[in-house]
Coordinates of C-alpha atoms and ligand atoms in Angstrom, one line a residue:
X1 CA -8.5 14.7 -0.8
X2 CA -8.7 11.7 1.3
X3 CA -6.5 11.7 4.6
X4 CA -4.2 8.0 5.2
X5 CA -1.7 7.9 7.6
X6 CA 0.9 6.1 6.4
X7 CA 4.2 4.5 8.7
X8 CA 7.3 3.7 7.4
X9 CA 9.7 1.0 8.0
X10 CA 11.6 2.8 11.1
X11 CA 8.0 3.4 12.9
X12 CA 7.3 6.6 12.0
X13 CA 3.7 7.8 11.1
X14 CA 2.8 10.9 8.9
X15 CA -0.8 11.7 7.5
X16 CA -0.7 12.2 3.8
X17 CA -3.3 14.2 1.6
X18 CA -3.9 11.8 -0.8
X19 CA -5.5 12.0 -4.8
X20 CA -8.6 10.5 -5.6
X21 CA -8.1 8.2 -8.4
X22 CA -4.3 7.9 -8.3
X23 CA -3.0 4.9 -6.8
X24 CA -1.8 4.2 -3.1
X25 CA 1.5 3.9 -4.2
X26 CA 1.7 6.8 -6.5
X27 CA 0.2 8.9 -3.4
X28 CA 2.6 7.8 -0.9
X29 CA 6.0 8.3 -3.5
X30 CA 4.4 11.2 -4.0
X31 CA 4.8 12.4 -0.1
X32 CA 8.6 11.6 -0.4
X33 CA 8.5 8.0 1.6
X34 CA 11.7 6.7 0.3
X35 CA 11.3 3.5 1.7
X36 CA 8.6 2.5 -0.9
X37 CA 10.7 1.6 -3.9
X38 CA 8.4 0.9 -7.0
X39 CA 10.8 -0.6 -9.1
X40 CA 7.9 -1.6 -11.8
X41 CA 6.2 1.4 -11.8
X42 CA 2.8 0.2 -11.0
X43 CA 2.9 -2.9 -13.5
X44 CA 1.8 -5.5 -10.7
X45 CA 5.6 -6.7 -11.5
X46 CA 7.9 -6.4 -8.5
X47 CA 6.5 -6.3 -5.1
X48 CA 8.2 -3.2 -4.4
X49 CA 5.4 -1.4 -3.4
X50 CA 3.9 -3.5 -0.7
X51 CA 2.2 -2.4 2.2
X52 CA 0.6 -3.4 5.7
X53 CA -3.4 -2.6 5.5
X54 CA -4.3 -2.2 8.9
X55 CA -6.5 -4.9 10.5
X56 CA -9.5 -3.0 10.9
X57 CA -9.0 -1.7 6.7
X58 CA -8.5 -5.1 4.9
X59 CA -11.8 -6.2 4.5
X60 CA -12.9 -2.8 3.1
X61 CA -10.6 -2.6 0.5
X62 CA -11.2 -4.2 -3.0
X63 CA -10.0 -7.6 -3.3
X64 CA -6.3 -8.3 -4.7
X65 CA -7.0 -9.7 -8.4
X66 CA -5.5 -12.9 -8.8
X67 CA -1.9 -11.4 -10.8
X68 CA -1.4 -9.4 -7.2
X69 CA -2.3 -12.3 -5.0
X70 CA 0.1 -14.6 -7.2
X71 CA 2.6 -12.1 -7.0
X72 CA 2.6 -11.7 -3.2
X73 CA 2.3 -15.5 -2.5
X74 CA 5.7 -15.9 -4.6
X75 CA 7.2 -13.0 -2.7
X76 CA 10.1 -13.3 0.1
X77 CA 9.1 -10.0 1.5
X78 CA 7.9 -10.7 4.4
X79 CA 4.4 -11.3 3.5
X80 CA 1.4 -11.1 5.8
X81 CA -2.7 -11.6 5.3
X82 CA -3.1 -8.1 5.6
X83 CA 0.1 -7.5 2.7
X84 CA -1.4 -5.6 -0.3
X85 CA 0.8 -4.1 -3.3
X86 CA -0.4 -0.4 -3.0
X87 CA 0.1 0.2 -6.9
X88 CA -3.0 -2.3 -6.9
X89 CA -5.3 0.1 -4.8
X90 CA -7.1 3.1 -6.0
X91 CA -7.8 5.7 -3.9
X92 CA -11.3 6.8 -3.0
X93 CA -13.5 8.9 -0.8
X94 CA -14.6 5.9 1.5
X95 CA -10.5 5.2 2.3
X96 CA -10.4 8.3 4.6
X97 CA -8.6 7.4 7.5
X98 CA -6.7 4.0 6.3
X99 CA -3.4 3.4 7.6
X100 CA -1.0 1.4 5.8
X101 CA 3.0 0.4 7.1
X102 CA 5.7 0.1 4.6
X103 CA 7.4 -2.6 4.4
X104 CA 11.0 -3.3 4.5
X105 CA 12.3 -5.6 1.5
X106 CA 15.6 -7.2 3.5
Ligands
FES201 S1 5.1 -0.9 -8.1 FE1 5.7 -2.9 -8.8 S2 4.2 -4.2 -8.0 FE2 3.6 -2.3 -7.4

């Protein structure tokens, strides 16, 4: 299990036990954070699932593929550079310790 400590849109921070192999999003609905909605289900289709990657994370992560990037750059949720769509991320052993911040979609 790989530990990420995730915060939600009012500030608060929990560590979740996350699955290897299962997506970030899947891992955080998972862990009851109602405030990540996942309308599409993971289909890179809604934005739904974004995310804050902390600074320090970003650069670790795999690179958005160009359908995430698109999707994000169309987005009016308050996108950032470090914005990711966490159904786009898979987790792994080397993520231990990445925190992300939901984002609030009004
Ligand atoms: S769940 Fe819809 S884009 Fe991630």
């Amino acid at each position: 299990m790989v530990k990420i400590i995730v915060t939600d849109v009012a500030g608060d921070s929990r560590e979740i036990e996350a699955g290897e192999g299962m997506s970030l999003m899947e891992n955080i609905r998972a862990n009851d954070f109602t405030d990540l909605a996942a309308i599409c289900g993971g289909c890179c289709s809604c934005c739904s699932c974004h995310v804050y990657v902390d600074a320090g994370w970003y650069s670790k992560l795999q690179q958005p593929e160009e359908d995430e990037s698109c999707l994000l750059e169309e987005s009016d949720f308050n996108v950032e550079k470090s914005s990711r769509l966490s159904c786009q991320i898979e987790v792994a052993d080397f993520m231990d310790g990445l925190k992300v911040t939901l984002v609030s979609e009004v």
